[in-house]
Amino acid sequence: MSQCQFYHQLKLLLWKNFLIRRRQKKRLFIEFFWPLMLFLVLCWVRSQALATRRPDCHLVPKALPSVGGFEFIQNYICSFANPCFDYDIEDEEHWKEAPVNKYTSRFIKFMEIYLKDPDLIDLIRDEMVNLSINHQKNQSPGTVRQQPLPSSPDSPLVSKGNEIQNFLCGEFQGSILADLTEAEFDFDALEDLSFLPNPGMTIKDPGLSKNCRVMFAKLHRYRGTSLVWKTLKHFIRGWILFAPNNSYTDQVMMKVDEKIKELQQGAAVMKSFESSFTSIRDWAVENTDDVETIKKVFADDALVDKILSGWNVTDVDDAAHMRDMLKLFAKTDTVESLNILIELTKEVQKFIQCFRFDKRVGYETEKEAVEAAALLQSSNMVWAVVVFEMDEHKNATLPDPLTIKIRMDISKVDKTNVIQDRKSSRNRPRRQPFKIKYITYGFTYLQEMVERAAIEVKTGKLLDQHTSFIQQYPFPCHVQDFFLGVLALTFPLLMTVSWIYSAAMIIKSIVYEREHHLKEMMKIMGLPNAVMWLGWLIDSFMVLSLSATMLSALLKFGNILPYSDFTLIWVFMISYSVSVICLSFLMSTFFSRANSAAAAGGIGFFLLYLPYNFFKLWLDRDALSWYHVLPFCLISNIAFGLGCSTFVELEKDGVGALWESLNSNTDDFDLRYSISMLWFDSFLYFALTLYIEVISPASAGIPKPWYFLFQPSTYIKRSKLIANNSNEFPVESTLPIQSSANTDHTCLVEPVPDHYISGVKVIGLGKTFPNGRIALKNLNIEFYENQITSFLGHNGAGKTTTVSILTGIYPPSKGTAFVNGYEIMKDMDSARKNLGVCPQYNVLFSRLTVAEHLTFFSGLKGKDRQVSAKEIEVILDDLRISEKGNDYPSSLSGGMKRKLCVGIAFCGRSKTVFLDEPTAGVDPYSRRSIWELLLKYKQGRTIILTTHFMDEADILGDRIAIISNGTLKAAGSSLEC
């Protein structure tokens, strides 16, 4: 096919598709506005203020063990939930504001020094008398308001845990237990916890007291405390195994044990608090009236200032702290509060007594240490295995440099197969404690203790004067957009639903043409398969590209994806629209009924979206990497869904999807993979569509072998044109009927003059259908130019089967044929260039007029529109349907439809015309019109007319060929037959 002819046919096909689509107004409206309606609703939701401004996020510093015993415990508890503040936090200064640091020491000192002084009560009474006259007119002493600690919830252990936390941490943002059980807890955090050993699955733990067992059982009973206990048990009761075990490594690990034993200081501090609180409580119980009097005085700011000046408290900070402490004392139930504090200190002492402080256990080899750790791991009783890279069999000094391996349970350290363990997001600056595993589970703490101990052993110098804190980088102020959280779930779904209708209609339109034999008719008339599919692609793309452009504008300027580049959104949407079209093409090859194809195709299109949700979840949980998901992106809806998620994630980050960041190197499935896979899928779907069409052309067409791509004939241009001379087709005048078992005579074939030109030659043609029925048996016959050959036979004789094989609708079971000099099994496309067909059934487009039908099929033969217009006028006049030129086929009678089909067969000056019972079921008037047309147009054409009417065959046929039961009985003029 020449390039000019290619563009001509493509232009004609687009013209036909445009007319049909323009006349389907409802479909066109739905295809354009259905996606817009969904996203207009989304824009309206976006306009409702769902964004919240968040201040800077400064994360608390985390103390390492070098800070010291009690301070380290306080910092670990207070920073466990990784709280976030809107102001900068210094390392060791932050927790000095906690009650245990800010008030407790001063309160004990005040109670012991001042309240036990008998002169203080007299001093306060005198001050009250002196000041009451000056103040009673203007103000009265502040109302005493008791503020006991909150009542305990159902779980006393949880209550005590919260009270200890508040006591140690002061103005702490939230609760550790509440944070562990809140609804926004990450799925991946829960997954990590699920792999932690169950503390309930305990092995024998020598040295564990009965009280400790009871306490641990209570911790395991409740959900919140159970999660904490899973996290802390290996700290409290776990061993630290090390290898090799020699004098130097044992010195290092002994220093680690000594650092851990500093935690016992916490018990001593709590014992001191308990003693002081008990002494103060006993005094308060014995002096109830004096306590109430003091509270009234401390509730008045003027009296407090007077008392502080009398005590010579001149430092501003000391005065402020003392004033706060006195106000707190005035507002609380002193005895009740002291009882609670005493109980808390006792609980902490009991808990510290359950610690295993001698944790080191040495082994000769790393293998032995790892095997021992494997046995302890199931009960969560091993902290880590420390391996010193040195000769296991020599008691040598520590090597220089020293290499140390710390091996922990895989669920207690971050994965090392990715650059980052989760996508960064501006909406979640605070990471859950179980997502910073190296800190939460103690790898960092143990690393510092081992390294400092090794340095001290190696150098002989102590490092006590040096302390270390670690702190995450602060996070800037940002906008937390709740809408984007919803969009991440709904965006891919909305896009899929938006184009389900378009996909279903594309599938239906393609299958409709196949179901009503329109596609095969166009191929018979010379339209190549590739041009037909390209026409569908361009036609569908024009509609979906306009829809994609409007959707891109809505997404960008409707403030749904405000940070992303509009052109990048548009390219992404266009990529998906092309993949939708090609996927629809592929799905259409599996259906033969239009309505069923539309329903099943729409459902199938939606079902292909569903796997996306699973892959998205697995990607977020690091269960899969991007290269694992890439093969599944051969389903375009999965690739598109992941691309939509990338857009939303980048919008959450406040940067959006931009061209300059498209090639950023990350471990995530980013936008470049999504767009690339959409285009790859499109080419793959289109190639598979063409391949399936070739090897399995539905109910019509000659299939090629599945391996045709590997045949040289597929790529090498064949020149099989044979001169139209009957001498080049040697056929005997009489041919034996080899396939007939019940006959013993020969077929009579009238000799023809030498000047007859063969237009169609059939050689040994046979056809057996899959059900076993034999339609043709070794058929041999010639049809000549400038003649009408009447192919006569009863119903079921094989006439239609012969025509179907010669036009390429069915493949022959054996034998071959030449049409216009081209072999049908090898050069059917070339043979069809000058072929016209009128099948038994009407092959008409429901939304094209009579004149448009003739224009379209004439144009497929390469005729110019102006030339075709003149020919069409003549054909309409000859068929006597000129007045129906602008009518649709639905308004024509049965006879007029047959006339139109005959006119289509002759339009475009077809050289070979097959008419399969063109006058069947036609009224006499229409029948006469068709006869006249055939007689007028037979010159220069080879016309094969199948019929079972003897009179029609006799009147029209220059030669008559009689066929019965698939075999030729006679061929010649009417007098000979």
mmCIF file with all atom_site columns, C-alpha atoms in Angstrom, residues 405-499:
data_model
loop_
_atom_site.group_PDB
_atom_site.id
_atom_site.type_symbol
_atom_site.label_atom_id
_atom_site.label_alt_id
_atom_site.label_comp_id
_atom_site.label_asym_id
_atom_site.label_entity_id
_atom_site.label_seq_id
_atom_site.pdbx_PDB_ins_code
_atom_site.Cartn_x
_atom_site.Cartn_y
_atom_site.Cartn_z
_atom_site.occupancy
_atom_site.B_iso_or_equiv
_atom_site.pdbx_formal_charge
_atom_site.auth_seq_id
_atom_site.auth_comp_id
_atom_site.auth_asym_id
_atom_site.auth_atom_id
_atom_site.pdbx_PDB_model_num
ATOM 1  C CA . LYS A 1 405 ? 29.338  -6.504 65.416 1.00 0.00 ? 405 LYS A CA 1
ATOM 2  C CA . ILE A 1 406 ? 26.088  -6.101 67.315 1.00 0.00 ? 406 ILE A CA 1
ATOM 3  C CA . ARG A 1 407 ? 23.537  -8.708 66.236 1.00 0.00 ? 407 ARG A CA 1
ATOM 4  C CA . MET A 1 408 ? 19.924  -8.305 67.282 1.00 0.00 ? 408 MET A CA 1
ATOM 5  C CA . ASP A 1 409 ? 16.583  -9.861 66.439 1.00 0.00 ? 409 ASP A CA 1
ATOM 6  C CA . ILE A 1 410 ? 15.663  -8.784 62.890 1.00 0.00 ? 410 ILE A CA 1
ATOM 7  C CA . SER A 1 411 ? 12.356  -7.337 64.128 1.00 0.00 ? 411 SER A CA 1
ATOM 8  C CA . LYS A 1 412 ? 14.253  -4.929 66.420 1.00 0.00 ? 412 LYS A CA 1
ATOM 9  C CA . VAL A 1 413 ? 16.389  -3.199 63.790 1.00 0.00 ? 413 VAL A CA 1
ATOM 10 C CA . ASP A 1 414 ? 15.540  -1.288 60.633 1.00 0.00 ? 414 ASP A CA 1
ATOM 11 C CA . LYS A 1 415 ? 15.677  -3.001 57.274 1.00 0.00 ? 415 LYS A CA 1
ATOM 12 C CA . THR A 1 416 ? 18.877  -2.393 55.346 1.00 0.00 ? 416 THR A CA 1
ATOM 13 C CA . ASN A 1 417 ? 17.680  -3.285 51.831 1.00 0.00 ? 417 ASN A CA 1
ATOM 14 C CA . VAL A 1 418 ? 16.232  0.178  51.146 1.00 0.00 ? 418 VAL A CA 1
ATOM 15 C CA . ILE A 1 419 ? 17.520  3.742  51.427 1.00 0.00 ? 419 ILE A CA 1
ATOM 16 C CA . GLN A 1 420 ? 14.616  4.872  53.596 1.00 0.00 ? 420 GLN A CA 1
ATOM 17 C CA . ASP A 1 421 ? 12.006  2.787  55.367 1.00 0.00 ? 421 ASP A CA 1
ATOM 18 C CA . ARG A 1 422 ? 8.970   4.896  54.467 1.00 0.00 ? 422 ARG A CA 1
ATOM 19 C CA . LYS A 1 423 ? 7.987   7.804  52.260 1.00 0.00 ? 423 LYS A CA 1
ATOM 20 C CA . SER A 1 424 ? 8.647   11.206 53.742 1.00 0.00 ? 424 SER A CA 1
ATOM 21 C CA . SER A 1 425 ? 5.449   13.109 54.442 1.00 0.00 ? 425 SER A CA 1
ATOM 22 C CA . ARG A 1 426 ? 4.766   16.579 55.722 1.00 0.00 ? 426 ARG A CA 1
ATOM 23 C CA . ASN A 1 427 ? 1.604   15.368 57.356 1.00 0.00 ? 427 ASN A CA 1
ATOM 24 C CA . ARG A 1 428 ? 3.392   12.998 59.720 1.00 0.00 ? 428 ARG A CA 1
ATOM 25 C CA . PRO A 1 429 ? 6.607   14.570 60.974 1.00 0.00 ? 429 PRO A CA 1
ATOM 26 C CA . ARG A 1 430 ? 6.592   12.577 64.195 1.00 0.00 ? 430 ARG A CA 1
ATOM 27 C CA . ARG A 1 431 ? 7.646   9.007  63.705 1.00 0.00 ? 431 ARG A CA 1
ATOM 28 C CA . GLN A 1 432 ? 6.187   6.312  65.892 1.00 0.00 ? 432 GLN A CA 1
ATOM 29 C CA . PRO A 1 433 ? 8.561   4.833  68.482 1.00 0.00 ? 433 PRO A CA 1
ATOM 30 C CA . PHE A 1 434 ? 8.459   1.481  66.712 1.00 0.00 ? 434 PHE A CA 1
ATOM 31 C CA . LYS A 1 435 ? 9.697   3.130  63.521 1.00 0.00 ? 435 LYS A CA 1
ATOM 32 C CA . ILE A 1 436 ? 12.978  4.314  65.092 1.00 0.00 ? 436 ILE A CA 1
ATOM 33 C CA . LYS A 1 437 ? 14.003  0.819  66.113 1.00 0.00 ? 437 LYS A CA 1
ATOM 34 C CA . TYR A 1 438 ? 17.705  1.406  66.600 1.00 0.00 ? 438 TYR A CA 1
ATOM 35 C CA . ILE A 1 439 ? 16.802  3.731  69.480 1.00 0.00 ? 439 ILE A CA 1
ATOM 36 C CA . THR A 1 440 ? 13.624  2.175  70.865 1.00 0.00 ? 440 THR A CA 1
ATOM 37 C CA . TYR A 1 441 ? 15.004  -1.375 71.084 1.00 0.00 ? 441 TYR A CA 1
ATOM 38 C CA . GLY A 1 442 ? 18.401  -0.346 72.427 1.00 0.00 ? 442 GLY A CA 1
ATOM 39 C CA . PHE A 1 443 ? 20.855  -0.944 69.591 1.00 0.00 ? 443 PHE A CA 1
ATOM 40 C CA . THR A 1 444 ? 22.155  2.637  69.862 1.00 0.00 ? 444 THR A CA 1
ATOM 41 C CA . TYR A 1 445 ? 22.367  2.464  73.670 1.00 0.00 ? 445 TYR A CA 1
ATOM 42 C CA . LEU A 1 446 ? 24.307  -0.780 73.609 1.00 0.00 ? 446 LEU A CA 1
ATOM 43 C CA . GLN A 1 447 ? 26.582  0.519  70.848 1.00 0.00 ? 447 GLN A CA 1
ATOM 44 C CA . GLU A 1 448 ? 27.527  3.572  72.930 1.00 0.00 ? 448 GLU A CA 1
ATOM 45 C CA . MET A 1 449 ? 28.181  1.515  76.065 1.00 0.00 ? 449 MET A CA 1
ATOM 46 C CA . VAL A 1 450 ? 30.343  -1.039 74.226 1.00 0.00 ? 450 VAL A CA 1
ATOM 47 C CA . GLU A 1 451 ? 32.317  1.583  72.313 1.00 0.00 ? 451 GLU A CA 1
ATOM 48 C CA . ARG A 1 452 ? 32.972  3.737  75.396 1.00 0.00 ? 452 ARG A CA 1
ATOM 49 C CA . ALA A 1 453 ? 33.977  0.636  77.386 1.00 0.00 ? 453 ALA A CA 1
ATOM 50 C CA . ALA A 1 454 ? 36.348  -0.478 74.609 1.00 0.00 ? 454 ALA A CA 1
ATOM 51 C CA . ILE A 1 455 ? 37.921  2.996  74.484 1.00 0.00 ? 455 ILE A CA 1
ATOM 52 C CA . GLU A 1 456 ? 38.414  3.007  78.262 1.00 0.00 ? 456 GLU A CA 1
ATOM 53 C CA . VAL A 1 457 ? 39.997  -0.467 78.213 1.00 0.00 ? 457 VAL A CA 1
ATOM 54 C CA . LYS A 1 458 ? 42.200  0.425  75.256 1.00 0.00 ? 458 LYS A CA 1
ATOM 55 C CA . THR A 1 459 ? 43.360  3.831  76.578 1.00 0.00 ? 459 THR A CA 1
ATOM 56 C CA . GLY A 1 460 ? 43.111  3.284  80.327 1.00 0.00 ? 460 GLY A CA 1
ATOM 57 C CA . LYS A 1 461 ? 41.257  6.591  80.675 1.00 0.00 ? 461 LYS A CA 1
ATOM 58 C CA . LEU A 1 462 ? 37.729  7.152  81.983 1.00 0.00 ? 462 LEU A CA 1
ATOM 59 C CA . LEU A 1 463 ? 35.184  9.041  79.907 1.00 0.00 ? 463 LEU A CA 1
ATOM 60 C CA . ASP A 1 464 ? 32.774  9.893  82.739 1.00 0.00 ? 464 ASP A CA 1
ATOM 61 C CA . GLN A 1 465 ? 33.034  13.624 82.077 1.00 0.00 ? 465 GLN A CA 1
ATOM 62 C CA . HIS A 1 466 ? 31.620  13.216 78.574 1.00 0.00 ? 466 HIS A CA 1
ATOM 63 C CA . THR A 1 467 ? 27.908  12.669 78.017 1.00 0.00 ? 467 THR A CA 1
ATOM 64 C CA . SER A 1 468 ? 25.983  12.213 74.779 1.00 0.00 ? 468 SER A CA 1
ATOM 65 C CA . PHE A 1 469 ? 22.525  13.015 73.493 1.00 0.00 ? 469 PHE A CA 1
ATOM 66 C CA . ILE A 1 470 ? 21.002  12.291 70.095 1.00 0.00 ? 470 ILE A CA 1
ATOM 67 C CA . GLN A 1 471 ? 18.241  14.343 68.519 1.00 0.00 ? 471 GLN A CA 1
ATOM 68 C CA . GLN A 1 472 ? 16.326  14.148 65.250 1.00 0.00 ? 472 GLN A CA 1
ATOM 69 C CA . TYR A 1 473 ? 16.306  17.103 62.913 1.00 0.00 ? 473 TYR A CA 1
ATOM 70 C CA . PRO A 1 474 ? 13.406  19.517 63.505 1.00 0.00 ? 474 PRO A CA 1
ATOM 71 C CA . PHE A 1 475 ? 10.590  19.600 60.989 1.00 0.00 ? 475 PHE A CA 1
ATOM 72 C CA . PRO A 1 476 ? 9.440   22.929 59.490 1.00 0.00 ? 476 PRO A CA 1
ATOM 73 C CA . CYS A 1 477 ? 5.968   24.372 59.769 1.00 0.00 ? 477 CYS A CA 1
ATOM 74 C CA . HIS A 1 478 ? 3.569   22.958 57.201 1.00 0.00 ? 478 HIS A CA 1
ATOM 75 C CA . VAL A 1 479 ? -0.055  22.550 56.213 1.00 0.00 ? 479 VAL A CA 1
ATOM 76 C CA . GLN A 1 480 ? -1.708  19.300 57.209 1.00 0.00 ? 480 GLN A CA 1
ATOM 77 C CA . ASP A 1 481 ? -4.264  18.553 54.517 1.00 0.00 ? 481 ASP A CA 1
ATOM 78 C CA . PHE A 1 482 ? -6.893  15.992 55.530 1.00 0.00 ? 482 PHE A CA 1
ATOM 79 C CA . PHE A 1 483 ? -8.329  16.151 52.022 1.00 0.00 ? 483 PHE A CA 1
ATOM 80 C CA . LEU A 1 484 ? -5.178  14.622 50.568 1.00 0.00 ? 484 LEU A CA 1
ATOM 81 C CA . GLY A 1 485 ? -5.500  11.673 52.916 1.00 0.00 ? 485 GLY A CA 1
ATOM 82 C CA . VAL A 1 486 ? -8.937  10.952 51.468 1.00 0.00 ? 486 VAL A CA 1
ATOM 83 C CA . LEU A 1 487 ? -7.723  11.701 47.940 1.00 0.00 ? 487 LEU A CA 1
ATOM 84 C CA . ALA A 1 488 ? -4.985  9.085  48.228 1.00 0.00 ? 488 ALA A CA 1
ATOM 85 C CA . LEU A 1 489 ? -7.696  6.429  48.586 1.00 0.00 ? 489 LEU A CA 1
ATOM 86 C CA . THR A 1 490 ? -10.251 7.784  46.120 1.00 0.00 ? 490 THR A CA 1
ATOM 87 C CA . PHE A 1 491 ? -8.233  9.351  43.284 1.00 0.00 ? 491 PHE A CA 1
ATOM 88 C CA . PRO A 1 492 ? -7.321  6.106  41.434 1.00 0.00 ? 492 PRO A CA 1
ATOM 89 C CA . LEU A 1 493 ? -10.821 4.741  42.011 1.00 0.00 ? 493 LEU A CA 1
ATOM 90 C CA . LEU A 1 494 ? -12.515 7.877  40.672 1.00 0.00 ? 494 LEU A CA 1
ATOM 91 C CA . MET A 1 495 ? -10.343 7.894  37.580 1.00 0.00 ? 495 MET A CA 1
ATOM 92 C CA . THR A 1 496 ? -11.101 4.236  36.883 1.00 0.00 ? 496 THR A CA 1
ATOM 93 C CA . VAL A 1 497 ? -14.826 4.752  37.379 1.00 0.00 ? 497 VAL A CA 1
ATOM 94 C CA . SER A 1 498 ? -14.695 7.881  35.203 1.00 0.00 ? 498 SER A CA 1
ATOM 95 C CA . TRP A 1 499 ? -13.525 5.965  32.157 1.00 0.00 ? 499 TRP A CA 1
#
